[in-house]
Structures are given as C-alpha cells and as structure tokens.
mmCIF file of C-alpha atoms and ligand atoms in Angstrom:
data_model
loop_
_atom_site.group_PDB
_atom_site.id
_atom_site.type_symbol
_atom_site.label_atom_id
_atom_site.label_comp_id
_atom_site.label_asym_id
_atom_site.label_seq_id
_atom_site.Cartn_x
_atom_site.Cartn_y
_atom_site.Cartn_z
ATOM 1 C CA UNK A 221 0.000 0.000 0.000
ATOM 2 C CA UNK A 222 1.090 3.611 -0.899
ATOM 3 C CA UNK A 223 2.383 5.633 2.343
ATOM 4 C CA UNK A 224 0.413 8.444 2.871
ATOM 5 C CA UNK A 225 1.955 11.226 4.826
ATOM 6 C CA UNK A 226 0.259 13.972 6.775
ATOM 7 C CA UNK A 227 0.756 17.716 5.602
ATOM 8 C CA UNK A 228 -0.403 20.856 7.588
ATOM 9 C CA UNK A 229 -0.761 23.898 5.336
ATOM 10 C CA UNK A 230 -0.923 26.735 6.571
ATOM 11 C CA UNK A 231 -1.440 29.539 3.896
ATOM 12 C CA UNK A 232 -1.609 32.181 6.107
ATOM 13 C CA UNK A 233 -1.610 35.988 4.823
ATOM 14 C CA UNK A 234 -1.709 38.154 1.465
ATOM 15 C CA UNK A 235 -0.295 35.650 -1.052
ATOM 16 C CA UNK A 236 0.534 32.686 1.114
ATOM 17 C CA UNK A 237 -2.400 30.893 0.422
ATOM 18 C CA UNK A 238 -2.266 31.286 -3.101
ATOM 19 C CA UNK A 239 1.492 30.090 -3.449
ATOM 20 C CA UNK A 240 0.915 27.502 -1.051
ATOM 21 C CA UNK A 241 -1.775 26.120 -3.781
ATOM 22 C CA UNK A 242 0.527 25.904 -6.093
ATOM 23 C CA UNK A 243 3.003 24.130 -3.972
ATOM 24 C CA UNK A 244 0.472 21.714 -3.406
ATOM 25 C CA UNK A 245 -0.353 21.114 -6.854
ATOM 26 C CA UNK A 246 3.336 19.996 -7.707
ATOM 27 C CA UNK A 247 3.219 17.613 -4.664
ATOM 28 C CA UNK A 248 0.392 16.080 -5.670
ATOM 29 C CA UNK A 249 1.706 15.735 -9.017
ATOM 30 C CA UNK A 250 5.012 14.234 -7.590
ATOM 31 C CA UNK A 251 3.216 11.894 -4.969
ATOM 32 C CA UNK A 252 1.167 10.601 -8.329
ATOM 33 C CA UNK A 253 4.435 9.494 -10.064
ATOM 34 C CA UNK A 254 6.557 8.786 -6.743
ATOM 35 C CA UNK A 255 4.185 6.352 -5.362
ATOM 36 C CA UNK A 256 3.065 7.815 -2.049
ATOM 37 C CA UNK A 257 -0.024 9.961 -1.143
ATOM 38 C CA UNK A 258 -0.327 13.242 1.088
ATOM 39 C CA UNK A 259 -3.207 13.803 3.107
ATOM 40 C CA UNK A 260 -3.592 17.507 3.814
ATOM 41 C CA UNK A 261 -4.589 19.659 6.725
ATOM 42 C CA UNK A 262 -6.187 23.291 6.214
ATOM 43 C CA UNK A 263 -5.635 25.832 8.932
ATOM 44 C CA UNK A 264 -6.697 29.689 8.788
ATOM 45 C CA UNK A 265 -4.253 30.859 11.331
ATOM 46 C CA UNK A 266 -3.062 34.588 10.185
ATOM 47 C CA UNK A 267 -4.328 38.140 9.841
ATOM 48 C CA UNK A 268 -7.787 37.738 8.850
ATOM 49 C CA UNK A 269 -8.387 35.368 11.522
ATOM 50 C CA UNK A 270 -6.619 37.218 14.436
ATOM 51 C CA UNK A 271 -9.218 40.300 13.407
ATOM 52 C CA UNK A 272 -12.285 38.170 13.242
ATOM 53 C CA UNK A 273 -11.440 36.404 16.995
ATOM 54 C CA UNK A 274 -8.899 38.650 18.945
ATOM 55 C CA UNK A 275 -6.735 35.422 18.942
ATOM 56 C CA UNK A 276 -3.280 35.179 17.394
ATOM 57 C CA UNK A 277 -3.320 30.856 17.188
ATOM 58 C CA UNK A 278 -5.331 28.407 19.353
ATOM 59 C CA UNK A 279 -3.534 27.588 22.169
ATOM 60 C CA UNK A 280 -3.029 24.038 21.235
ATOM 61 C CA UNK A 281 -1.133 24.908 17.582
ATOM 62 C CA UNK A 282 1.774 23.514 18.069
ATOM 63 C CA UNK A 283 0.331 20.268 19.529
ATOM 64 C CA UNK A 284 -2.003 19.717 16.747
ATOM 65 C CA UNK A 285 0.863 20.752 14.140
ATOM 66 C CA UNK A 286 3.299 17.535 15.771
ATOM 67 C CA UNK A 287 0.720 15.837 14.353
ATOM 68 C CA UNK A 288 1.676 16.385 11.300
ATOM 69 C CA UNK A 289 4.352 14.585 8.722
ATOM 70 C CA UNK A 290 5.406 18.317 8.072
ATOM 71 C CA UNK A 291 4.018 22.024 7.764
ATOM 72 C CA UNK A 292 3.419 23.732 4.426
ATOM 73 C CA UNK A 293 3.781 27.542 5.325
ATOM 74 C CA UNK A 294 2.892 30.694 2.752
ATOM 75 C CA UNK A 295 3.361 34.311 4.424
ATOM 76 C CA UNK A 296 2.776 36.049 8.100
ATOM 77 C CA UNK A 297 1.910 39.561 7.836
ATOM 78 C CA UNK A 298 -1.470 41.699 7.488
ATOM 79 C CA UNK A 299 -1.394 44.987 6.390
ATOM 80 C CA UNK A 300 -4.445 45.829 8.883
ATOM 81 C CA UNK A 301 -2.477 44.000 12.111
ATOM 82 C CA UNK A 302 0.065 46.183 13.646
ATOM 83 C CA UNK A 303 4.048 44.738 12.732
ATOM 84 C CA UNK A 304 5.439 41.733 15.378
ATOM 85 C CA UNK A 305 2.040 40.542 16.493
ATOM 86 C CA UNK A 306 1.489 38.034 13.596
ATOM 87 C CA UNK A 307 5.424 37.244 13.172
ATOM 88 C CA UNK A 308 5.966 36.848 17.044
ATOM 89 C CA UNK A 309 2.691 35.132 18.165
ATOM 90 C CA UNK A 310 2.379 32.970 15.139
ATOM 91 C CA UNK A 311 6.142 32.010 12.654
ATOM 92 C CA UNK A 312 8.710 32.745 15.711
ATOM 93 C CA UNK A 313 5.956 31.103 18.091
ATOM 94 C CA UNK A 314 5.848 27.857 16.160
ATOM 95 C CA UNK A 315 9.789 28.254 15.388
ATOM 96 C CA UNK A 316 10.425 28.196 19.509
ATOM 97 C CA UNK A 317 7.687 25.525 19.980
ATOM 98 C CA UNK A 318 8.218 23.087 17.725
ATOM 99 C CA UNK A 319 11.980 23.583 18.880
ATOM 100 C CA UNK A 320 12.871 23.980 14.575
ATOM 101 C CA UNK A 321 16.515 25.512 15.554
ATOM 102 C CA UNK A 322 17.665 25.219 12.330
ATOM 103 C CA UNK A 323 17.006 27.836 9.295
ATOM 104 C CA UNK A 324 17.880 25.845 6.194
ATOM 105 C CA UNK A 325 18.280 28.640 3.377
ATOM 106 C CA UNK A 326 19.722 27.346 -0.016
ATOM 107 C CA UNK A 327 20.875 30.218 -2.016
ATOM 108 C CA UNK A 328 20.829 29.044 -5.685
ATOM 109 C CA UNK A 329 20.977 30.487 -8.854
ATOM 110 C CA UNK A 330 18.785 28.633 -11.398
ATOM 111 C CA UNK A 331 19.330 28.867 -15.218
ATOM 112 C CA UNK A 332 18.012 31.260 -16.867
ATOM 113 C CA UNK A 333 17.170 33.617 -13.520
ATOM 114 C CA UNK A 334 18.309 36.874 -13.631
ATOM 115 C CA UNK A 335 21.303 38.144 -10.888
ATOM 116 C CA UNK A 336 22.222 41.698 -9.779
ATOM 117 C CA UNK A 337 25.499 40.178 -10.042
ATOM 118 C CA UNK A 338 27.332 41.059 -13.124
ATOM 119 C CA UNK A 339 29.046 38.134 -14.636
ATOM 120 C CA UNK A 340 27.893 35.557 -12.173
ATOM 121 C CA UNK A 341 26.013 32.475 -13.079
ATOM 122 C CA UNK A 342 24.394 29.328 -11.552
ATOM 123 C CA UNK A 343 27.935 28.087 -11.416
ATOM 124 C CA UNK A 344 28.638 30.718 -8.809
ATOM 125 C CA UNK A 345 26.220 30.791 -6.961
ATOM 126 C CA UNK A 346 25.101 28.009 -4.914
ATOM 127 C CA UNK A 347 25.452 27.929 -1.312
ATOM 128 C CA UNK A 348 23.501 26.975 1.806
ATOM 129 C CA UNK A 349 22.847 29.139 4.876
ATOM 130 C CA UNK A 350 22.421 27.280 8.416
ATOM 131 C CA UNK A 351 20.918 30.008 10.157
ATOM 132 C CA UNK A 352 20.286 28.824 14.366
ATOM 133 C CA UNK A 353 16.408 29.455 14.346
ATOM 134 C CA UNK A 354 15.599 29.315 17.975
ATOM 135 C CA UNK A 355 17.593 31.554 19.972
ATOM 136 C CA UNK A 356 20.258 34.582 20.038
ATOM 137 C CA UNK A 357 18.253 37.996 20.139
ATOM 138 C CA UNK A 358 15.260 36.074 18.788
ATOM 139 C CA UNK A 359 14.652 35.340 22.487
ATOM 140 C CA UNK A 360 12.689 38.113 23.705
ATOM 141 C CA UNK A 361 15.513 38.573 26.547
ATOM 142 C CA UNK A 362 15.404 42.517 27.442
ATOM 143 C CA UNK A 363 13.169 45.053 28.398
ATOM 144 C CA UNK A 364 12.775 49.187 28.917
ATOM 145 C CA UNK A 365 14.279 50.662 32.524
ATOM 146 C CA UNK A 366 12.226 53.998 33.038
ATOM 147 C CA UNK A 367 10.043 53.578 30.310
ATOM 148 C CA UNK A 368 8.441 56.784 28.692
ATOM 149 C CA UNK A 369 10.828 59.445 30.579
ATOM 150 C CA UNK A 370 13.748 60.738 28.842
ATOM 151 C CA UNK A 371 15.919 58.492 30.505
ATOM 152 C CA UNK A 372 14.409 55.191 29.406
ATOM 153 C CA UNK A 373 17.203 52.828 28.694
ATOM 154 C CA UNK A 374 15.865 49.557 26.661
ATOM 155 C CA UNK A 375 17.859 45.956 26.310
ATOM 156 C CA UNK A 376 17.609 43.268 23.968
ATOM 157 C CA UNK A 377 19.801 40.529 24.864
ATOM 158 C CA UNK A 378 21.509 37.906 23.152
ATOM 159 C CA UNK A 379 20.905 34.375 24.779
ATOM 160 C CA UNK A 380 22.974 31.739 22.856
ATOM 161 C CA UNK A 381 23.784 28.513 24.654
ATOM 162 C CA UNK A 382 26.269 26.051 24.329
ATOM 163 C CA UNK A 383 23.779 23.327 23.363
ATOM 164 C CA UNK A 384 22.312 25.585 20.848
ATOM 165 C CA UNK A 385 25.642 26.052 18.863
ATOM 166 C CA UNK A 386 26.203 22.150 19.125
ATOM 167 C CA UNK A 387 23.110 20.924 17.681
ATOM 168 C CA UNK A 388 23.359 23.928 14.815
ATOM 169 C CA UNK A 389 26.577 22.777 14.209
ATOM 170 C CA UNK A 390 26.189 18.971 14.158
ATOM 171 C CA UNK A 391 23.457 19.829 11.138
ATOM 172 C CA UNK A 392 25.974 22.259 9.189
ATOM 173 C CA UNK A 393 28.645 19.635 9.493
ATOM 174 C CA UNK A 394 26.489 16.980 8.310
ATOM 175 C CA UNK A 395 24.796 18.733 5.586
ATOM 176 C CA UNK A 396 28.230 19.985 4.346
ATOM 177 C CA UNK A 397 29.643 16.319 4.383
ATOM 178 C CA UNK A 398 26.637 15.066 2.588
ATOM 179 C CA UNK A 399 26.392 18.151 -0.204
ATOM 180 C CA UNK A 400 29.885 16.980 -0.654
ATOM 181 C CA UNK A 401 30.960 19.930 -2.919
ATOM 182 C CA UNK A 402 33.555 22.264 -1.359
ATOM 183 C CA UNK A 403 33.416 20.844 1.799
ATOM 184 C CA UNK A 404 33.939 23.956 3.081
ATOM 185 C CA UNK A 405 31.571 25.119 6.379
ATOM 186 C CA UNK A 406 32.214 28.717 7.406
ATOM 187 C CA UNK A 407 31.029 30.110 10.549
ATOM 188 C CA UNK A 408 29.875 33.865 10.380
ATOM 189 C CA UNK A 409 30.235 36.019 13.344
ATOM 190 C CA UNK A 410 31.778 38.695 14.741
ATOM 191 C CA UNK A 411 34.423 37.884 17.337
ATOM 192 C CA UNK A 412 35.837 41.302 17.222
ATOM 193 C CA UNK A 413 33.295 42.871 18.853
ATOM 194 C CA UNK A 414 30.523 40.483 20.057
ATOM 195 C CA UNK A 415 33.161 38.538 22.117
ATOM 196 C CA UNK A 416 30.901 36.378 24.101
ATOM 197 C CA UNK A 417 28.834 35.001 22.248
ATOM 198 C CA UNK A 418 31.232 34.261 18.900
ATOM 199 C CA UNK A 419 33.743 33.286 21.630
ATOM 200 C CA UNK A 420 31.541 30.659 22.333
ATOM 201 C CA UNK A 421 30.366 29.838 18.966
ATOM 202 C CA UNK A 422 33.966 29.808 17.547
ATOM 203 C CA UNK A 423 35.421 26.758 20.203
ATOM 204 C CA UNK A 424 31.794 25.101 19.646
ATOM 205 C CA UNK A 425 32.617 25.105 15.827
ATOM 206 C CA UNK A 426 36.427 24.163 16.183
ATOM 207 C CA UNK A 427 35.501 21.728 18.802
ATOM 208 C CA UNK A 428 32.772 20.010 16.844
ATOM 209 C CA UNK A 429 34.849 20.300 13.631
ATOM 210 C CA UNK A 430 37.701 18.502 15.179
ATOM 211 C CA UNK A 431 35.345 15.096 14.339
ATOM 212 C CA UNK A 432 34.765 16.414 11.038
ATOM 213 C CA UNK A 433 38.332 16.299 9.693
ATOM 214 C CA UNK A 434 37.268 15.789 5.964
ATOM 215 C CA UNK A 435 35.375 19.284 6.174
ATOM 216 C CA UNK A 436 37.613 22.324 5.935
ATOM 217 C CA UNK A 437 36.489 24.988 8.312
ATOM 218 C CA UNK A 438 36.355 29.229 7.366
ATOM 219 C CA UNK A 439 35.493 32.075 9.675
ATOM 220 C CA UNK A 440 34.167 35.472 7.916
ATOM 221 C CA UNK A 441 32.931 38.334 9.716
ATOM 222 C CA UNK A 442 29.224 39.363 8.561
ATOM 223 C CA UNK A 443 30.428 42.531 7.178
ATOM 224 C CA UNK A 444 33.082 41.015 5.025
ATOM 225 C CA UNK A 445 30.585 37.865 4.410
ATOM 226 C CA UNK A 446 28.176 40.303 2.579
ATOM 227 C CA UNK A 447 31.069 42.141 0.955
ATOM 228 C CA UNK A 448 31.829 38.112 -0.360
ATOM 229 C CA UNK A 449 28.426 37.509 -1.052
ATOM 230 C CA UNK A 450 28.418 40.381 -3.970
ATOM 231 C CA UNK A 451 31.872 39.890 -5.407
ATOM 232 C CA UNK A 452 32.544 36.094 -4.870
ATOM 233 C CA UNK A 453 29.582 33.739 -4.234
ATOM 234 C CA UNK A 454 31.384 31.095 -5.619
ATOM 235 C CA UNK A 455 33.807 30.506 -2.685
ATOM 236 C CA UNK A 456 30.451 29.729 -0.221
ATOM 237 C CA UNK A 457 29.940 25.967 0.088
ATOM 238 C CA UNK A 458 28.082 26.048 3.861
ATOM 239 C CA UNK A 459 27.392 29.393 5.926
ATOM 240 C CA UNK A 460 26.714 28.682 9.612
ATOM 241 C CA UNK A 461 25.568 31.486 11.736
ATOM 242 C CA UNK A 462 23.159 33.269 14.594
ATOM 243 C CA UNK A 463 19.656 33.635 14.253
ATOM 244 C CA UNK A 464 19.958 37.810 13.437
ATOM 245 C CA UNK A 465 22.915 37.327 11.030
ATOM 246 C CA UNK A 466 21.170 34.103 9.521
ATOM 247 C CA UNK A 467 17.887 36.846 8.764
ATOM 248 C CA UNK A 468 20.003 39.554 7.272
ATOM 249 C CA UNK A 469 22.687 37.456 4.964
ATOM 250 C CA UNK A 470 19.799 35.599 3.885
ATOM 251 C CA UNK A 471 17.702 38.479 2.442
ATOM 252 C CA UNK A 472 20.924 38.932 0.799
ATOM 253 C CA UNK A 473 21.050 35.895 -0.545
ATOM 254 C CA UNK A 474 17.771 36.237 -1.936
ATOM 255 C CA UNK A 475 18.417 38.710 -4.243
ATOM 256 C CA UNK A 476 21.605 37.521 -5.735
ATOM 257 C CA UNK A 477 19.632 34.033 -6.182
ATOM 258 C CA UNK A 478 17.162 36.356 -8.382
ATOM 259 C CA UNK A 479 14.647 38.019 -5.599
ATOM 260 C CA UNK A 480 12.339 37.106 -2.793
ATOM 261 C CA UNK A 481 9.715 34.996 -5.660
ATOM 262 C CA UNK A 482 12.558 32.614 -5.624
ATOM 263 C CA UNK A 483 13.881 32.151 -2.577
ATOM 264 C CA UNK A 484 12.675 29.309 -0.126
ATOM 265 C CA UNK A 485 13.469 28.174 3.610
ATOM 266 C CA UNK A 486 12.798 25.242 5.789
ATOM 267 C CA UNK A 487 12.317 25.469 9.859
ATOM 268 C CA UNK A 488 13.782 22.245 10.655
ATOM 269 C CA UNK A 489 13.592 20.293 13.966
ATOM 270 C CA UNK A 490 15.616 17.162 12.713
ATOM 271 C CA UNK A 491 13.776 15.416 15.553
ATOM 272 C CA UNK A 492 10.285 16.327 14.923
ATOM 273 C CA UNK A 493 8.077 18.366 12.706
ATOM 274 C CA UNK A 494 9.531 20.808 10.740
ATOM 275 C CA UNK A 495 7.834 23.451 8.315
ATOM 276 C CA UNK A 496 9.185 24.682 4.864
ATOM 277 C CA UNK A 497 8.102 28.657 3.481
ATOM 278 C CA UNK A 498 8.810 30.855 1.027
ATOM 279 C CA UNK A 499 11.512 33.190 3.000
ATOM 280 C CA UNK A 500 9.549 36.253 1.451
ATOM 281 C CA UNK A 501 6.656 38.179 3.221
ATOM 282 C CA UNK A 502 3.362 38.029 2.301
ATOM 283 C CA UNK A 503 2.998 40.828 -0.468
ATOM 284 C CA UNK A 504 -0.796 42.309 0.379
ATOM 285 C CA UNK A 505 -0.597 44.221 -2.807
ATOM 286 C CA UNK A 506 -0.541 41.562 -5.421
ATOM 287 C CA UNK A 507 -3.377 39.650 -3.049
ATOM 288 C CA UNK A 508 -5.478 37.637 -5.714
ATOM 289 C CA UNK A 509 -4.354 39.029 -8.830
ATOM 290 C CA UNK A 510 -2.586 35.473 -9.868
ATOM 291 C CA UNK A 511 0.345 37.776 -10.521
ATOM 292 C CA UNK A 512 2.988 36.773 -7.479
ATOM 293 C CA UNK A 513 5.865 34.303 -8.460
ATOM 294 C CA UNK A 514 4.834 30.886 -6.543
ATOM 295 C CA UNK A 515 7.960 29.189 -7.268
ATOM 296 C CA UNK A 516 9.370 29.921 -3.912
ATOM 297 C CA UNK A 517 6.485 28.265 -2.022
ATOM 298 C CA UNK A 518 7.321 25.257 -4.818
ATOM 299 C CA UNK A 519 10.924 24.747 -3.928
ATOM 300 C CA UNK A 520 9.732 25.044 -0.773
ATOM 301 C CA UNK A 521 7.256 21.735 -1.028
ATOM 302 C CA UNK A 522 10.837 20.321 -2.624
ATOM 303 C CA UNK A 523 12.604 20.702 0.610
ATOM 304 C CA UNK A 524 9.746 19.327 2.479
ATOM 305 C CA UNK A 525 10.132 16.208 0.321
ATOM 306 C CA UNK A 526 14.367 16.009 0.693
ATOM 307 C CA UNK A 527 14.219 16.679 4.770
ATOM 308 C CA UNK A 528 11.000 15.473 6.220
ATOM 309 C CA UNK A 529 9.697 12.518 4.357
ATOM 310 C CA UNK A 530 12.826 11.440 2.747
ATOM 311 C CA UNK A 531 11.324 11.109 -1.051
ATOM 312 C CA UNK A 532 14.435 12.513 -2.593
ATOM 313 C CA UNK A 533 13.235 11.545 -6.111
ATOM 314 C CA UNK A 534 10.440 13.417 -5.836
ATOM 315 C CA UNK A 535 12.236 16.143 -4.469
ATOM 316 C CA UNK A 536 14.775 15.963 -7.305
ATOM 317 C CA UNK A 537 12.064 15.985 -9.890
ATOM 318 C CA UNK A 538 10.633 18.968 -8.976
ATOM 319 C CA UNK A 539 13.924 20.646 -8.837
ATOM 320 C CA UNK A 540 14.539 19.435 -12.173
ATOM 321 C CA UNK A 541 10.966 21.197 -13.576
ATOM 322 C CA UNK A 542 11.621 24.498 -11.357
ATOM 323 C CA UNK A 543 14.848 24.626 -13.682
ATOM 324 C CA UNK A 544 13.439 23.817 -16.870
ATOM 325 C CA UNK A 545 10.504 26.314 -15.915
ATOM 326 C CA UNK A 546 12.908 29.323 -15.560
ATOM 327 C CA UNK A 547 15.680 28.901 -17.783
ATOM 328 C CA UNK A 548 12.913 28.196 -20.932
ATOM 329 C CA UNK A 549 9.248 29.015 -19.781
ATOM 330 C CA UNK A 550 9.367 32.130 -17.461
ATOM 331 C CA UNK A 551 10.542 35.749 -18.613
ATOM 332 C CA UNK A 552 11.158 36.726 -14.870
ATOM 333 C CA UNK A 553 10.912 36.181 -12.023
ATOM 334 C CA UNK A 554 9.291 39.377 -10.562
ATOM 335 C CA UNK A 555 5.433 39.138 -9.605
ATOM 336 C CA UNK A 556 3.632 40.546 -12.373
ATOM 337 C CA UNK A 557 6.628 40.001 -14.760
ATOM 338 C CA UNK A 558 6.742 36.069 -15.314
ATOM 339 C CA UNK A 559 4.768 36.111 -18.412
ATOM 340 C CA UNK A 560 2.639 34.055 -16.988
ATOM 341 C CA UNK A 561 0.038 34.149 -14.511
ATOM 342 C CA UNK A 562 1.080 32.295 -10.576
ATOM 343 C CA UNK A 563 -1.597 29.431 -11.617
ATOM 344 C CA UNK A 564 0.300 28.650 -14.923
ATOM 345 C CA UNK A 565 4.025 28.451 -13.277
ATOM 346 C CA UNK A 566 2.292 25.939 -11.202
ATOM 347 C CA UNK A 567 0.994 24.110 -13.926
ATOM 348 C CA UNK A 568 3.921 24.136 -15.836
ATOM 349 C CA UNK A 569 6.210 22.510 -13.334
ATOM 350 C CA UNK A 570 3.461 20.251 -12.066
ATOM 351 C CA UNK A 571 3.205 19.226 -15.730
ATOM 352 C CA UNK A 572 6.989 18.685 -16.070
ATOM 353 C CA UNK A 573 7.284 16.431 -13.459
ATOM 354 C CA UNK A 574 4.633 14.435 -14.339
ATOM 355 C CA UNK A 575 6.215 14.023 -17.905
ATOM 356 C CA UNK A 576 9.096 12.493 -15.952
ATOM 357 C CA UNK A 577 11.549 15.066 -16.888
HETATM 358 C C1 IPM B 909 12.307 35.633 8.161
HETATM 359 C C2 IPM B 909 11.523 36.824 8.620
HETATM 360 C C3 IPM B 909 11.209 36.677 10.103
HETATM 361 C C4 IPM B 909 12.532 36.603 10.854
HETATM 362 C C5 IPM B 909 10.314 37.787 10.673
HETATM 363 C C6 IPM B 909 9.021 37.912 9.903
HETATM 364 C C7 IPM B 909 10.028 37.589 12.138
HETATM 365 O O1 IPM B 909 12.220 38.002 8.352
HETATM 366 O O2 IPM B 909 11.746 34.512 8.188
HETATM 367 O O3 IPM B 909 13.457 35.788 7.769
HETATM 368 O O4 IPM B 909 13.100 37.624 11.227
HETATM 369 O O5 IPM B 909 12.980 35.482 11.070
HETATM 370 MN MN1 MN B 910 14.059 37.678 7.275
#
C-alpha cells in the first residue's frame, strides 16, 4: 500500500495561500508518479483570523501541528495587524515551539534567472545558509528601565547557549559532508566585537569540527561575508551562523539568487516536525491578482520532500521542472513580470514532473 503522509498547510496571509496552492499542486503531481499519497490539513491561522477572533493561534497549535508529517507555510503579515504581532505570536511562536533551531536557506541560482550580479552564473552561486532558528536575540531577553521618561534605557539581549551552537553545528557539518561539494563550512560572526557570544560559537565550531576532519572549516565576519556575497559567491559551500545574522545574509542571498519569488526556507527540527516557506513576506498588494511568483512556495514543497519525508526523487524531480521552468518558460521572475500568470508556473512545473523530466 502507498504511504500516505500527513501535511499541515498553513497559507496564512496576502499571497501565502495562493502560493501555497501551487506548492500543493506539484506535490500532488510528484506523490502521483513517486508512489506515495499526502493527506492535507487546512488551517486559517493569520491576519484575517486574528481580526475576526482577537486570537493570534489556538492555544493548542503547536500540539495539533506535531501531528503532522510536516508544515506547508505561505506568508505572516497583514497589512491591517500592527508589525510583530502576527510574526511573534504565530512564525517565531511555532519556530520556539516546535523547537525547529535550524534555518535551512539554499541560495541558488537557477538557469536562466536573472542576478544583480554582473558576470555571475548558476555556477557561482550556490550555497547553503544554516541560520540557528531558535535563539540569540530572537529570544525576547530585554526590556525598557524607566520607560516613557527621557531616561528610558531599553535591552535586547543575546541568549545563545552552548547546546544551541552544538546541535546547529552537528546539522551544518552533516549537511556539508553530505552536499559533498567544497566541503567547506564557514562560521559567520563577529568575534571582534561580540566577544561572548562568537567566543563561544567559535570553540563550539572548532571543537565540533575537530570530528569532522574531511570538512575544511572558514570564519568570515558578517560585514566582510556580505562584501563576499556580492563579489565572490562562488567561494560559499556552507554558511553557519546566529539567528539575526542568519535573517540579514539571507535576504541577501535572496536577491543575488534572483529576488524574494525565488527564494525558499525550511524550519527544521531534525527530531520532529519541521515546516518549509517561502523566505519572502506576504505581499498584500498583489493579493489575488494570480500575478505573485509561486515558485518559492514550490521549492519550498521540494525541501519538504528532501528533509522530512525522505522522497528525494520526488524532491529531485521537482527541482529538475523548477529549472526547466525558468531557464525556458518564465521571462522573470518578478510578480507581475513572469509572463505568466502564478496558476500557470504551477501548472507548468506540475506538468513537467509528471512528464518524468
Ligand atoms: C524571516 C523573517 C522573520 C525573521 C520575521 C518575519 C520575524 O524576516 O523569516 O526571515 O526575522 O525570522
Ligand atoms: Mn528575514
């Protein structure tokens, strides 16, 4: 009998939903050919629902998402909700309570996808980020002294643990052993100022590396990193870093990959249930126009396949149709500018991996 696994989807705001369709389409499409069936969850947690009931997610969310194979994700963010009540209470919520400390970000240039980058192509740039998801100033740690007066003084602190660098760094080592391409991990940091907490990270990394001794290990500063980023993608293999650094390089990242419509992410609890997103907002504008670019919110469903059910096939066969898609169907890959409409990129991929491409 064909396994069936258990999806959540969770659409969310703006776009999400729609992009998640698509996503959802493709899996289908590669469950058909693959051999194994998905039996999908609908929840309404976002904006619109948090202004119908007051309440951000059901208390029990993260219970009833462990029930789950994995979680399809499309966008936080409402236009109408004011900005950090959405992303705390509901994506950094479920990031902290499903304990998904890792950030998996591929940065990838696929053919035929424009780059800012002038004479850089898909042979340069193709990296992964291993951004720690669950702690460093993500925390919450701080608050105001004298709050209001014109001596207020406010903290935000920076809570990394020990155990928290080790598991990150057990998954970076692993993933950069398995890529098998450079093998080259680099930690990014910022030992010459933040000199706790990279102090801590750095002997984490050397210590764990020291049982890695087939993986060469790099240090770059963020600064410099981002200066690298522009001028010489090429020399990234694996990028492990904090949760804040993780969030900025990886915007980054998504525009020398070819923008935001491109770019996906998986929240990964290599224990339990992890859940896979395009790494872009939810774009309120383009809202049910069938105009926004889905195909992050497809390679998305791709990674869901690789890391949480283990079809790697099926993962590879969408890859392989998200490819032919942009280097010979798509004119761009900026909403509105595709040449096609967000329900015909996900027909054309779905279609190309049914054809067995
Ligand atoms: C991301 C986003 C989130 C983050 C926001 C929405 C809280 O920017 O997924 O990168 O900072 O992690
Ligand atoms: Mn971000």
């Amino acid at each position: 009998m064909a396994k069936t696994y258990k999806i959540a989807e969770l659409g969310g705001d703006g776009t999400g939903p729609e992009v998640v369709r698509e996503s959802r389409k493709v899996l289908e499409v590669a469950a058909q050919r693959f051999g194994f069936k998905l039996s999908w969850e609908n929840y309404d947690w976002g904006g619109d629902r948090y202004l119908r009931t007051g309440e951000v997610l059901p208390p029990s969310a993260a219970e009833t998402l462990s029930q789950h194979d994995a979680i399809l994700l499309g966008a936080i963010g409402h236009p109408d909700v004011k900005p950090g009540i959405l992303e705390k209470g509901i994506l950094l919520k479920l990031r902290f309570d499903l304990k998904q400390y890792i950030n998996l970000r591929p940065v990838k240039l696929y053919p035929g996808v424009w780059t800012p980058l002038k004479d850089k192509g898909p042979e340069h740039i193709d990296f992964v980020v291993v951004r720690e998801n669950n702690e460093g100033l993500y925390t919450g740690a701080g608050g105001f002294l004298k709050y209001g007066t014109s001596e207020e003084v406010a903290t935000q602190l920076s809570i990394q643990s020990r155990a928290g660098c080790d598991r990150c760094l057990k998954f970076a080592f692993e993933l950069t052993r398995h890529r098998n391409k450079r093998k080259t991990l680099t930690l990014v940091g910022k030992t010459n100022v933040l000199t706790y907490e990279f102090d801590l990270w750095e002997r984490a990394f050397h210590d764990m590396g020291n049982k890695y001794p087939d993986i060469k290990r790099d240090y770059n500063h963020v600064d410099a990193c981002c200066m690298w980023f522009v001028k010489n993608p090429e020399w990234y293999d694996v990028i492990v870093t904090n949760n804040l650094f993780g969030d900025i390089i990886t915007d980054l990242g998504a525009m020398i990959q070819g923008g935001m419509g491109i770019a996906s992410g998986g929240n990964i609890n290599p224990e339990g249930v992890s859940m896979y997103e395009p790494i872009g907002g939810s774009a309120p504008k383009y809202t049910g126009q069938n105009i926004i670019n889905p195909m992050a919110a497809i390679g998305a469903g791709a990674m869901l396949l690789e890391h949480s059910l283990g079809e790697i096939e099926a993962a590879l066969a969408i890859e392989r149709a998200i490819m032919k898609t942009t280097a010979e169907k798509m004119q761009s890959q900026s909403a509105g500018k595709m040449g096609m409409g967000t329900t015909q990129v996900g027909d054309t991929v779905a279609q190309l991996v049914a054809d067995g491409i």
